[in-house]
Coordinates of C-alpha atoms in Angstrom, one line a residue:
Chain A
X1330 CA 47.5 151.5 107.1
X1331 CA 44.3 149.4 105.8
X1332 CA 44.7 146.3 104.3
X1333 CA 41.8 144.1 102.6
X1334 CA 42.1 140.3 104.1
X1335 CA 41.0 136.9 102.9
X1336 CA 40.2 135.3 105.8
X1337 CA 42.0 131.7 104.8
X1338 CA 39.2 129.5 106.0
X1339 CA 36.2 131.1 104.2
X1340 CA 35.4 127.9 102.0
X1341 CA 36.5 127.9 98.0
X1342 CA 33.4 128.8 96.8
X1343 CA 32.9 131.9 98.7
X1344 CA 35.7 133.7 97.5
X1345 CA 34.3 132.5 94.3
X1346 CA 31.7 134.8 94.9
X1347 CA 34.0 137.5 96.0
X1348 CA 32.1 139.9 93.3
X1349 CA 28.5 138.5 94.7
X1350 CA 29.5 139.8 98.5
X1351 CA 30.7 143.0 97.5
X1352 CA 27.1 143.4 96.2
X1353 CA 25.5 142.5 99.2
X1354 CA 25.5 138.3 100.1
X1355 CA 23.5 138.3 103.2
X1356 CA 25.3 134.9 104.5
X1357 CA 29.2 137.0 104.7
X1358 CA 29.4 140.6 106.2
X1359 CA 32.9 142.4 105.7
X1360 CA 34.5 143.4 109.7
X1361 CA 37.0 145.9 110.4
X1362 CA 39.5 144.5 112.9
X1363 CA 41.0 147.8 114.7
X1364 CA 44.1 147.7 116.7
X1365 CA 45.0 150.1 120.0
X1366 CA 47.1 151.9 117.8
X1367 CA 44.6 152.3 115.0
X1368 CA 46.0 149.9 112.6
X1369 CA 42.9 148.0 110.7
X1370 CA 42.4 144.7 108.8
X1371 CA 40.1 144.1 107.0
X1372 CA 37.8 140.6 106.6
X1373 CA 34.9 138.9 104.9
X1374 CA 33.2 136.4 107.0
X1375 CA 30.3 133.8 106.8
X1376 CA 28.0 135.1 109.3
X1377 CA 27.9 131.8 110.6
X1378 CA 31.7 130.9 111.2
X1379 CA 32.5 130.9 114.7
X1380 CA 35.0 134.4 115.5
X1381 CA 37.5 132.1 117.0
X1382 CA 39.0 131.5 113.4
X1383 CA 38.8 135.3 112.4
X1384 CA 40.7 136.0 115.7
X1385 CA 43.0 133.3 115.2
X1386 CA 43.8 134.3 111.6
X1387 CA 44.1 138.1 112.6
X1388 CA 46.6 137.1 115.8
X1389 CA 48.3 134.8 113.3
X1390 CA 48.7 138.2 110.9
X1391 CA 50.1 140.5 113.2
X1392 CA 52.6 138.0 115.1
X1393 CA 50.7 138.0 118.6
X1394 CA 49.8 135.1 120.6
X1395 CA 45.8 134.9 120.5
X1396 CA 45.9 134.5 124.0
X1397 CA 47.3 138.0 124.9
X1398 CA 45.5 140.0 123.2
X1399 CA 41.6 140.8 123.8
X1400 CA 38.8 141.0 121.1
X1401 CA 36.2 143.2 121.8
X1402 CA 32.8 143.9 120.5
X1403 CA 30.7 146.9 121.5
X1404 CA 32.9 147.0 124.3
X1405 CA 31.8 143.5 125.5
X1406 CA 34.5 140.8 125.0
X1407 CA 34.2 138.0 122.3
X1408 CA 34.2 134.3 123.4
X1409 CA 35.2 131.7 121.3
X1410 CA 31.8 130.6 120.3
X1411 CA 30.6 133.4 119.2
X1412 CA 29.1 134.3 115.5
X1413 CA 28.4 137.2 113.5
X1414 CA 25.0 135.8 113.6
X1415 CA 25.0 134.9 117.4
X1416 CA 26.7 138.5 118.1
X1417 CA 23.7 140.0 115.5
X1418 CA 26.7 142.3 113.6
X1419 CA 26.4 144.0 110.6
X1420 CA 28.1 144.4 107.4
X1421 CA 31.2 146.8 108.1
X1422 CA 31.0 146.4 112.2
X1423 CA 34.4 146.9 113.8
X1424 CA 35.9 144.6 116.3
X1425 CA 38.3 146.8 118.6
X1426 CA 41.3 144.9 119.8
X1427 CA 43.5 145.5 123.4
X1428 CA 46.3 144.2 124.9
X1429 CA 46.8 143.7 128.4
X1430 CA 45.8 146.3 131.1
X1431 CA 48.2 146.3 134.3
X1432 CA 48.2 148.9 137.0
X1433 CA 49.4 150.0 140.5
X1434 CA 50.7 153.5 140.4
X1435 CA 50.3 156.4 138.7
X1436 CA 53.8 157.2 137.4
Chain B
X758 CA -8.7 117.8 143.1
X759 CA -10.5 115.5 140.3
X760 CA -9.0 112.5 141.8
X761 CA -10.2 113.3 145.1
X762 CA -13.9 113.5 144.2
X763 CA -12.8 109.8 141.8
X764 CA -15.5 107.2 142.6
X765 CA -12.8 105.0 142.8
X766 CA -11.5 106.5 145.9
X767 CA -11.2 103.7 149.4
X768 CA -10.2 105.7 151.8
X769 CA -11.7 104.2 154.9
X770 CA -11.3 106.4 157.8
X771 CA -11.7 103.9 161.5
X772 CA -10.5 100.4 159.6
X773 CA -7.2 101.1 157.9
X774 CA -7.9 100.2 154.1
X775 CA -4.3 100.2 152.6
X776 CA -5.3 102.1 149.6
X777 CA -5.9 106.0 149.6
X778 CA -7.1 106.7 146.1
X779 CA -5.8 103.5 144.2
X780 CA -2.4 104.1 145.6
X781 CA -0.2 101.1 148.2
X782 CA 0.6 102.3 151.2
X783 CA 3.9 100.9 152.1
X784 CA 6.1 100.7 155.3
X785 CA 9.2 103.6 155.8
X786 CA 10.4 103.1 159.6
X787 CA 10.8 105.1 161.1
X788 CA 7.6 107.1 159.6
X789 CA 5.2 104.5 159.6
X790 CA 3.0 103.8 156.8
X791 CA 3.4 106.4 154.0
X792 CA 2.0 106.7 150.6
X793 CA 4.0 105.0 147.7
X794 CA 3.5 107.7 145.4
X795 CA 6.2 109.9 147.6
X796 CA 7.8 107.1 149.4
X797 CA 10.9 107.8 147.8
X798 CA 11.0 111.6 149.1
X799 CA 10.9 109.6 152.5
X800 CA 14.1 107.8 151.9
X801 CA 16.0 110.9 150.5
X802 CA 15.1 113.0 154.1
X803 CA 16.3 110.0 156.1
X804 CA 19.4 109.5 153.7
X805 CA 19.8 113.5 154.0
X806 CA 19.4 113.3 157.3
X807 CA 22.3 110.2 157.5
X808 CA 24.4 112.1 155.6
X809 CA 24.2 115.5 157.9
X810 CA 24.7 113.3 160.8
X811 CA 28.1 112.7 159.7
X812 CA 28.6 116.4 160.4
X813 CA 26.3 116.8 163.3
X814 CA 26.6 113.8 165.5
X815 CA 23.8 115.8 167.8
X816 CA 21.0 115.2 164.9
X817 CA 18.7 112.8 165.8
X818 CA 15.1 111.5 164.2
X819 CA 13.8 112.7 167.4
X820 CA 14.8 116.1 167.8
X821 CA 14.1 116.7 164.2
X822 CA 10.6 115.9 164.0
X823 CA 10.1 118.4 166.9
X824 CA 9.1 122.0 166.1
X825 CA 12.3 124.4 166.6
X826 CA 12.2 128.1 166.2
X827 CA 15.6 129.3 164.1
X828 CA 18.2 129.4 167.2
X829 CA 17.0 125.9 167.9
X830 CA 20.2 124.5 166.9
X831 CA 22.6 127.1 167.3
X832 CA 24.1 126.0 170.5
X833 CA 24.6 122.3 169.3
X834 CA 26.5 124.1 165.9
X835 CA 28.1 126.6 168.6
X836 CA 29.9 123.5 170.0
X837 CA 30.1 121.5 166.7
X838 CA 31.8 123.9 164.9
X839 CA 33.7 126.5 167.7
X840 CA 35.0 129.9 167.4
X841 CA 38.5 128.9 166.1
X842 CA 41.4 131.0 168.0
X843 CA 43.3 131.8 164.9
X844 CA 46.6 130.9 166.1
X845 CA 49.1 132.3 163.6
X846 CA 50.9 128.6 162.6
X847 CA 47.8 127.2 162.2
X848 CA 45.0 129.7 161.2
X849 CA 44.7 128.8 157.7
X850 CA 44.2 125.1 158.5
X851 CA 41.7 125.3 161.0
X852 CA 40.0 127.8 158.8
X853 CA 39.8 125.6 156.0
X854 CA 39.3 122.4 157.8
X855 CA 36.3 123.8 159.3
X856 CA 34.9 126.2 155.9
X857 CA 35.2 122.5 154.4
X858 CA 32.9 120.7 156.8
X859 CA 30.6 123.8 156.5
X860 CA 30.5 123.8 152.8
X861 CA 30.4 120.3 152.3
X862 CA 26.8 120.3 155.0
X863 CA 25.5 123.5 153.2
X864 CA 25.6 121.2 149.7
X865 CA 24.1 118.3 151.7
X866 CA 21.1 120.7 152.8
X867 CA 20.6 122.6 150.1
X868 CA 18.9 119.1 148.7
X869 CA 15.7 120.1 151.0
X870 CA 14.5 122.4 148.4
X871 CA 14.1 120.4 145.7
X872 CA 13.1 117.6 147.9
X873 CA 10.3 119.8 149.5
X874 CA 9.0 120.3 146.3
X875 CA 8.3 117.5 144.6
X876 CA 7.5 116.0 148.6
X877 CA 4.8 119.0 148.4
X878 CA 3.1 118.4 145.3
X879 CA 2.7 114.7 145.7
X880 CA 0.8 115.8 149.2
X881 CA -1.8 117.5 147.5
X882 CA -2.6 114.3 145.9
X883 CA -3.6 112.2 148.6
X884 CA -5.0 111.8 152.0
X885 CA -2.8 113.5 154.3
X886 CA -1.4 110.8 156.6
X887 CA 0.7 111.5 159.7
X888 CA 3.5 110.5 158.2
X889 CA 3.3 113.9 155.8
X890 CA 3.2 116.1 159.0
X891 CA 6.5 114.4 160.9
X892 CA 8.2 114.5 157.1
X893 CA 6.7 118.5 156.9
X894 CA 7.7 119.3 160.2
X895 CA 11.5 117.7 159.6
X896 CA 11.8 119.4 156.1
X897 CA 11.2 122.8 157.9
X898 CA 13.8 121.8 160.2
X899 CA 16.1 121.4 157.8
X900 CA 15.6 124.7 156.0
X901 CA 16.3 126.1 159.6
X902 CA 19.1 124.1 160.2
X903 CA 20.9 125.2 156.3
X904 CA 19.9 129.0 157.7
X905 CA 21.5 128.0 160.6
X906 CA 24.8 126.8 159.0
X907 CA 24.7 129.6 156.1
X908 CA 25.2 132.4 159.4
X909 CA 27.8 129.7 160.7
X910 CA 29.7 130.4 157.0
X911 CA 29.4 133.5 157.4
X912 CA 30.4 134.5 160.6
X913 CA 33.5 131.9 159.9
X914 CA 34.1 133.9 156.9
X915 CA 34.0 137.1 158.7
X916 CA 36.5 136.4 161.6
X917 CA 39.3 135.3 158.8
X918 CA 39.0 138.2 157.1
X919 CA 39.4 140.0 159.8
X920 CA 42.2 137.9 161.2
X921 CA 43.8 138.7 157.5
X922 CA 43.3 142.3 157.8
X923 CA 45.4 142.4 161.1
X924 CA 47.8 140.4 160.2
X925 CA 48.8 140.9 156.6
X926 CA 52.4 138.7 156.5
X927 CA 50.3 136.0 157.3
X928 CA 48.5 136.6 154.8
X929 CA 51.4 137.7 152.7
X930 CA 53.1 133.9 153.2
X931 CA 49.5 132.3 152.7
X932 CA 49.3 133.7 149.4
X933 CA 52.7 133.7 148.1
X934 CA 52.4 130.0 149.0
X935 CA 49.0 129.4 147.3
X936 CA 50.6 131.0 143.7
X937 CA 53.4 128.1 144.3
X938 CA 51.1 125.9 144.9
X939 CA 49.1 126.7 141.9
X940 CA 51.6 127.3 139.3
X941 CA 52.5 124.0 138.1
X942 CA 48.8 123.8 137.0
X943 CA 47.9 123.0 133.5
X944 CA 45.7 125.0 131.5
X945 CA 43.0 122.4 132.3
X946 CA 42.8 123.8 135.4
X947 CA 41.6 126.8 134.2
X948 CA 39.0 125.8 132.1
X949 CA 35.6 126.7 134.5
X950 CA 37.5 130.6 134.7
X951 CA 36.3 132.3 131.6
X952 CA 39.3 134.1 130.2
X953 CA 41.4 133.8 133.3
X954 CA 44.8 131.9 133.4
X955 CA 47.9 131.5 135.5
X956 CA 49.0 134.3 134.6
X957 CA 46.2 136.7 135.0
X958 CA 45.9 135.0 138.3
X959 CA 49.6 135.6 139.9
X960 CA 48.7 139.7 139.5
X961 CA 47.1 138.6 142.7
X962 CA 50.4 137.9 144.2
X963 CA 51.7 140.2 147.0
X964 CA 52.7 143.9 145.4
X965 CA 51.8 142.8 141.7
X966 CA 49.9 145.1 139.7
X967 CA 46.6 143.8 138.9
X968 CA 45.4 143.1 135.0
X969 CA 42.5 143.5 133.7
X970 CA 41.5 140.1 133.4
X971 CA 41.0 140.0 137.4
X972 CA 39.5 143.4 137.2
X973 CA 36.6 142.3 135.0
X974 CA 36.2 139.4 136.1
X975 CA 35.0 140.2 139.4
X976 CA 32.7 143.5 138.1
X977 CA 31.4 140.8 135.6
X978 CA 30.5 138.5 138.5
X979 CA 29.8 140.8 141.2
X980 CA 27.9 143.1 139.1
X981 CA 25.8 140.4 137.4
X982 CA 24.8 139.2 141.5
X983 CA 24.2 142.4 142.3
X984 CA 21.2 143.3 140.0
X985 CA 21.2 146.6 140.8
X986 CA 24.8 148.0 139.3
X987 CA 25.6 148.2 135.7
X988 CA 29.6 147.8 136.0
X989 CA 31.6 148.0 132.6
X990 CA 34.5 146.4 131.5
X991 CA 38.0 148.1 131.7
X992 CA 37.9 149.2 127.9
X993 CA 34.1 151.1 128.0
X994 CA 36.3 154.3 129.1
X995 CA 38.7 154.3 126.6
X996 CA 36.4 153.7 123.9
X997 CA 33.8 156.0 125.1
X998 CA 35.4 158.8 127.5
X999 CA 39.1 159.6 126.4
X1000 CA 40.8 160.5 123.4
X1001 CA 43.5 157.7 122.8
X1002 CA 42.1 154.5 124.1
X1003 CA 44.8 152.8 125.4
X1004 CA 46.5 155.8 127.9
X1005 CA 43.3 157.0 128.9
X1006 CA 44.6 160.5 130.1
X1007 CA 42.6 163.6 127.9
X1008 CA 39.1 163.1 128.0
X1009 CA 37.6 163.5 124.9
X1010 CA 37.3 167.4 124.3
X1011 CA 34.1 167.0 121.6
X1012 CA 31.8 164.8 122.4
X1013 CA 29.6 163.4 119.0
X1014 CA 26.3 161.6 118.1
X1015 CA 28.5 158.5 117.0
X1016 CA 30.2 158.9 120.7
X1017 CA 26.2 158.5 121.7
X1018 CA 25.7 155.5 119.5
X1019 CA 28.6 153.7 120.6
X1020 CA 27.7 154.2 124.5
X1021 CA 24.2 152.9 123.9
X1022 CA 25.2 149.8 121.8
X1023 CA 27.4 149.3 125.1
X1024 CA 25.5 149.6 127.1
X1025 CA 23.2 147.3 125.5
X1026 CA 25.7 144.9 125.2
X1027 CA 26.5 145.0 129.0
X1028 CA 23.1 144.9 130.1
X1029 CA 22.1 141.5 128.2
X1030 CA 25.8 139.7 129.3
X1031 CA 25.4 140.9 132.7
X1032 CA 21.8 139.8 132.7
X1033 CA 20.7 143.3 134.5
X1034 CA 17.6 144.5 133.5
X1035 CA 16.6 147.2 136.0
X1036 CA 19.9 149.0 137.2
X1037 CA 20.4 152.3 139.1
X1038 CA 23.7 152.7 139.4
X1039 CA 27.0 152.4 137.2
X1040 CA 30.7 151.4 137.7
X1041 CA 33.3 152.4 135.2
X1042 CA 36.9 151.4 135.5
X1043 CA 39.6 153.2 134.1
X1044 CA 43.1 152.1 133.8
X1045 CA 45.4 155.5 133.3
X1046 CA 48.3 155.8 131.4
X1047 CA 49.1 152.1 131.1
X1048 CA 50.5 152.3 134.7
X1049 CA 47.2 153.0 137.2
X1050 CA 43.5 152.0 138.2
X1051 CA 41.0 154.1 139.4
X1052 CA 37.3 154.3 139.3
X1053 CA 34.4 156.3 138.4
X1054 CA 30.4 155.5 139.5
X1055 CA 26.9 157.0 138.8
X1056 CA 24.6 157.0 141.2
X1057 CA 20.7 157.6 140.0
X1058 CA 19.0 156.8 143.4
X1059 CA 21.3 159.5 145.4
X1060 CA 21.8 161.6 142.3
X1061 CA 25.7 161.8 142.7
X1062 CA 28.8 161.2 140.4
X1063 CA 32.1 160.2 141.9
X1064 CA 35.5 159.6 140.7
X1065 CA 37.5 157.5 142.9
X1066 CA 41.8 157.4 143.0
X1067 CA 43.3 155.8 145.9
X1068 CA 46.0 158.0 145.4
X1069 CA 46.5 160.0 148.0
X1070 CA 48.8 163.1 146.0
X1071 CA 46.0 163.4 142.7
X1072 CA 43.1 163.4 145.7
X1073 CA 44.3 166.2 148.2
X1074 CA 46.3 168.3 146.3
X1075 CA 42.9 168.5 143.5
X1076 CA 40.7 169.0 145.8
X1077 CA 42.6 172.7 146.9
X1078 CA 42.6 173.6 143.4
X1079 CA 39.9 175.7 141.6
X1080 CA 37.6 173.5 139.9
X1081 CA 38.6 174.7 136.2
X1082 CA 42.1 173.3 137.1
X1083 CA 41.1 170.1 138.3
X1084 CA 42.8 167.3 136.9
X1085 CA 39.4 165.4 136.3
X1086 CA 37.1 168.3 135.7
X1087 CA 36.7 166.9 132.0
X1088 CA 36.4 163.5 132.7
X1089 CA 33.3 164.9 135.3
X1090 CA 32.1 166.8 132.6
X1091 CA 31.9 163.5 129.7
X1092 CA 30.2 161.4 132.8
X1093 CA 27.8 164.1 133.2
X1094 CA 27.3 163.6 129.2
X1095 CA 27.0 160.3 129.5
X1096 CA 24.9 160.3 133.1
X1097 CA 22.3 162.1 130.4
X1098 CA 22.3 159.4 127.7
X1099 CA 22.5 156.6 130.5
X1100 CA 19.1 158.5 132.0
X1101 CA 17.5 158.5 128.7
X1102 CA 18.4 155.0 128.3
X1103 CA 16.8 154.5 131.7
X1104 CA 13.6 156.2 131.1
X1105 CA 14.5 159.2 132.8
X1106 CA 15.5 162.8 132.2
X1107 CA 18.1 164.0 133.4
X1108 CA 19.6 167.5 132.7
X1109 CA 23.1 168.5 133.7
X1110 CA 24.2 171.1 131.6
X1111 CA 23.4 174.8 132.0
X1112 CA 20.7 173.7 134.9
X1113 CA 21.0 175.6 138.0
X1114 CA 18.1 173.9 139.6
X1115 CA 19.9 170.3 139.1
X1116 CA 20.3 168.7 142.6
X1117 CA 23.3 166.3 141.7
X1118 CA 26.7 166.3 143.1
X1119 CA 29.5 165.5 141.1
X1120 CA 32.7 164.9 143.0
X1121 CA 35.9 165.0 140.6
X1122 CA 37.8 163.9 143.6
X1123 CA 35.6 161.8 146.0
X1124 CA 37.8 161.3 149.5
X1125 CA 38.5 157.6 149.6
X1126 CA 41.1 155.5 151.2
X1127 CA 44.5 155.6 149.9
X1128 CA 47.3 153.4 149.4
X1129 CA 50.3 153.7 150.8
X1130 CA 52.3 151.6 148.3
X1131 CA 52.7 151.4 144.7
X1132 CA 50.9 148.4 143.9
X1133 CA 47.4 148.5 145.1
X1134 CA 45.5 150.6 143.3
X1135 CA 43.7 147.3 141.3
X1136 CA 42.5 146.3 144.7
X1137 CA 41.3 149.5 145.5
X1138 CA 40.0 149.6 142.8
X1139 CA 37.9 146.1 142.9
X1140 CA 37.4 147.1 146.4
X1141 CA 35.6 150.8 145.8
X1142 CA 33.0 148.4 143.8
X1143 CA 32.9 145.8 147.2
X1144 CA 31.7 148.9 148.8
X1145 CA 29.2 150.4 146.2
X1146 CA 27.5 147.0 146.2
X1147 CA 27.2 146.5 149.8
X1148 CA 26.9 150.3 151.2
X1149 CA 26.2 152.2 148.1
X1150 CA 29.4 154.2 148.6
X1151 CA 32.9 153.8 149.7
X1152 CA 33.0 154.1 153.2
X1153 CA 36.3 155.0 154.9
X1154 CA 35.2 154.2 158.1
X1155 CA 37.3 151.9 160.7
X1156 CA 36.9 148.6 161.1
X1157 CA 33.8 148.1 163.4
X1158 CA 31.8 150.0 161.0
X1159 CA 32.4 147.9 157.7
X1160 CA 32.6 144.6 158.9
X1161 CA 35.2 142.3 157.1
X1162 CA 34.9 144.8 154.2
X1163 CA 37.1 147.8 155.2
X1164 CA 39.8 149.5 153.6
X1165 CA 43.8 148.4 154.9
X1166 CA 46.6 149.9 154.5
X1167 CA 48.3 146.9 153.2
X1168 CA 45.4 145.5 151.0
X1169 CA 47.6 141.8 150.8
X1170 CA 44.7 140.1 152.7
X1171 CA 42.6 141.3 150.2
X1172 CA 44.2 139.9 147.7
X1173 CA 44.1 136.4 149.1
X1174 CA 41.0 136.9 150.0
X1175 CA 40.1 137.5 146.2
X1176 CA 42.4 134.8 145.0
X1177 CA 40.6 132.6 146.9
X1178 CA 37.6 133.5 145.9
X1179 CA 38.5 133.0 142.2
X1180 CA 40.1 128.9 143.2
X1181 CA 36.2 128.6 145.0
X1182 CA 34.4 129.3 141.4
X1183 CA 36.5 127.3 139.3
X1184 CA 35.4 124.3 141.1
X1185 CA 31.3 125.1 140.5

C-alpha cells in the first residue's frame, strides 16, 4: 500500500530534475508520510518549502480535513512553519500521522 | 566611574551648583530637584503610582516613601480587596470582579522592574541626590506591594477552587454556560492557542471525554514551567511502548535498537520544544484502546516508576493478582527499558534487569484516586501530572493536605478550572 507522490507545488523545474534527486539533490529530501493504519505516501520536497503544503497536499490525498488529523515528527508535532531544513530531517525520514485521541473510560 | 574622576565635573557640595557632572538638574514635585538624565524614571513611579491608586485609594506619596517591612500593606489590601463570601448566585462574579482588579494592578506593578533598572543604572552615574533615596525607597515599596498582591491572587485563587470543589453544580452551570458563551467564536479567537480550537476546547464540557489536544497542551505548558519534568506528548507511547500505535493495549513484546533510536530522537525533540535542559523526572501519557487515559512517570531523584489508572476495577483487582498476571507487568517492564536509555541519555547508569541489588520500585498499579464516572479519566489524568509537579507524586490525601489541588469525586470544577485557564492564555 505505497505509492510514490509528486507533491503538486514542487516548482516545474524540480521535477525536471526528477533523475538528479533520485541521485542525491541536497536542496529536496524524499519523506515517507505513514498513516495509524500503516498506509504510506510517499513525497519529494524542497528542504526549504514550508510542511504546511506537504500536509495540505497529503490531507487533500487521502480525503481528510487538515485540521483533524495530526502530523508528527519524532513524536513532536509539526507547526505550520516548519521546514525540512528548520526541522534538520533527512532524506527518507518518516512523518507519522494520528487522528484524534478522546478518552474517559476504559470499555 | 571615568566620568566621575572627568575634570569637567561641578559638583559643588554647600552652594547648590545645578550641574552634577555636565548634566541639568530639573524640578519633579514632589521629589525635588532630580537629575535629568533619569528624570523620566521619576515621572513613570509617580504615573505608576497614579495608576495603582485607582486600585488602592489608601496609597499615598507619603506612606510610600516610608520604609515598610512585607506585611506593611496587608491590612490596607485586607480591606481593599475582602474575603469574598462566595454566595452561590453570585460567586462567579464577585470572583471575577475582584481577580480582575487584581490582575489588572499586578500588570500595573510588574512595570517596577524594568523601571528599577534602567532607574539603577542611571544612579551609578551621578551624584546621588536625595531625590534617588525617596525614589529607591518607593521602588522597593512597590516590589513589596506586587508581593503583596501576587499572595492576594493567590489566596483569591485558592478559596474558588475550593468553593468549586464543594460545590461542583455550580461549577457544572458555570461551565456549561462559559462553552455557550464561547461557541459562537470565530476561529480568530483561537489564534494565540497553538493547535487548540472550539472544538478541542468543549471536551472540557461537563462529562465529555477529553482529546488529546487539551491533554498536550497543558503537559506542553506545564511541563515547559516546570523545568524539572520531561512530559511527552500523547503519541510518544504508541510509537515507542506498544505494538499498534493507535489502541495502545500489548506492549511491545521485543524491544530493538531502532526502538532505542526512535526514543532518543524523541526525546531530543521534546527536550529542545519544551526548552528543558536538566530534567529528573518523566510523564508519559497513554490513551488505551481509543476509549481511556491513564498515565505512567519516572522518577530519577526517588528512583521509582509508577503507572497511574484512575480506574478503580484495573487498580484493585491488579494489585491481588501475582505479578506475572498483571495487566501492566509489560508495560513496567518497556519503562524499565526505556528508564535505562532515558538514564544513559541523562548521564547516568541505571541497571534494571537481572540486578538484585537495584533499589527502585516499580509500581504497575500505583494506588491513586479513582473516578467514579465514566468521563474523567482525561482529568485525572492532567491532574496526576498537577500533582507530580507540585508534590512529586499523586497524593490522595483530603483536602487540607493538598490545598486547592486535591482529587474530587466529580472532577467538573476541575474542568472549569482548566478551561479557564486555557481563555487566561489566549489573551497573553
Amino acid at each position: 500500500m505505497s505509492e510514490e507522490q509528486q507533491v503538486p507545488f514542487t516548482s516545474q523545474q524540480d521535477m525536471n530534475q526528477q533523475d538528479d534527486t533520485k541521485t542525491g539533490d541536497p536542496e529536496t529530501i524524499n519523506v515517507k508520510v505513514v498513516s495509524s493504519s500503516g498506509d504510506e505516501v510517499f513525497f519529494k520536497i524542497k528542504r526549504t518549502t514550508q510542511l504546511r503544503k506537504l500536509l495540505g497536499a497529503y490531507a487533500n490525498k487521502v480525503g481528510k480535513d487538515v485540521n483533524t488529523i495530526r502530523f508528527l515528527y519524532d513524536g513532536t508535532r509539526i507547526s505550520e512553519t516548519d521546514t525540512p531544513h528548520s526541522l534538520e530531517m533527512e532524506d527518507n525520514d518518516t512523518i507519522d500521522v494520528m487522528v484524534e485521541q478522546v478518552g474517559g473510560y476504559s470499555s | 566611574m571615568s566620568a566621575r574622576r572627568s575634570p569637567n565635573r561641578k559638583v559643588q557640595t554647600g552652594s547648590m551648583d545645578l550641574t552634577i557632572h555636565r548634566r541639568v538638574l530639573k524640578e519633579c514635585p514632589p521629589f525635588g530637584y532630580v537629575c535629568s538624565c533619569n528624570r523620566e524614571q521619576y515621572l513613570e513611579i509617580l504615573t505608576l503610582v497614579r495608576n495603582c491608586r485607582a486600585h488602592l485609594p489608601f496609597l499615598s506619596f507619603r506612606l510610600l516613601s516610608t520604609v515598610a517591612s512585607r506585611s506593611h500593606y496587608q491590612n490596607a489590601l485586607d480591606q481593599t480587596f475582602p474575603a469574598l463570601p462566595f454566595l452561590p448566585d453570585r460567586a462567579y462574579s464577585d470572583f471575577d470582579t475582584q481577580m480582575k482588579r487584581i490582575q489588572n494592578l499586578i500588570l500595573q506593578l510588574s512595570l517596577v522592574a524594568r523601571i528599577k533598572q534602567i532607574f539603577i543604572g542611571s544612579i551609578g552615574q551621578h551624584r546621588v541626590l536625595p531625590s534617588d533615596n525617596v525614589a529607591l525607597i518607593i521602588i522597593a515599596n512597590l516590589e513589596l506591594l506586587l508581593d503583596n498582591v501576587q499572595s492576594k491572587k493567590s489566596s483569591l485563587e485558592l478559596s474558588w477552587w475550593k468553593f468549586l470543589d464543594n460545590n461542583p453544580r455550580k461549577a457544572q452551570n458555570l461551565l456549561n454556560n462559559l462553552m455557550k458563551e464561547i461557541r459562537p467564536c470565530s476561529e480568530e479567537f483561537w489564534k494565540n492557542l497553538r493547535n487548540i480550537s472550539f472544538h478541542d476546547f468543549s471536551t472540557l464540557g461537563p462529562g465529555r471525554w477529553l482529546n488529546d489536544e487539551i491533554i498536550n497542551y497543558f503537559i506542553d505548558k506545564w511541563c515547559s514551567q516546570s523545568r524539572t519534568t520531561l512530559g511527552f506528548s500523547t503519541f510518544f507511547a504508541g510509537t515507542c511502548l506498544f505494538e499498534d500505535k493507535v489502541t495502545c493495549t500489548v506492549a511491545k513484546p521485543v524491544l530493538t535498537a531502532q526502538d532505542e533510536l526512535r526514543v532518543r530522537r524523541s526525546v531530543n525533540r521534546r527536550q529542545q520544544m519544551l526548552n528543558l535542559k536538566a530534567w529528573d523526572s518523566v510523564f508519559i501519557p497513554i490513551h488505551e484502546g481509543s476509549t481511556h487515559w491513564y498515565s505512567a512517570r519516572i522518577d530519577f531523584r526517588l528512583k521509582r516508576i509508577d503507572i497511574y489508572d484512575s480506574l478503580q476495577e484495573t487498580c484493585i483487582i491488579n494489585r491481588q493478582k501475582p505479578v506475572s498476571l498483571r495487566k501492566n507487568t509489560n508495560l513496567m517492564l518497556n519503562l524499565m527499558w526505556l528508564t535505562e536509555i532515558l538514564a544513559s541519555m541523562r548521564g547516568d547508569t541505571v541497571c534494571l534487569t537481572n540486578n538484585p541489588g537495584c533499589t527502585w520500585i516499580c509500581d504497575p498499579h500505583s494506588r491513586v484516586p479513582f473516578q467514579p464516572n465514566a468521563f474523567d479519566c482525561g482529568v485525572h489524568t492532567l491532574w496526576h501530572l498537577k500533582h507530580i509537579l507540585e508534590y512529586r507524586s499523586v497524593y490522595s490525601g483530603g483536602q487540607d493536605e493538598v490545598e486547592g489541588f486535591s482529587f474530587s469525586s466529580d472532577m467538573v470544577g476541575k474542568r472549569l478550572r482548566l478551561a479557564m485557564e486555557l481563555l487566561q492564555d489566549r489573551k497573553l
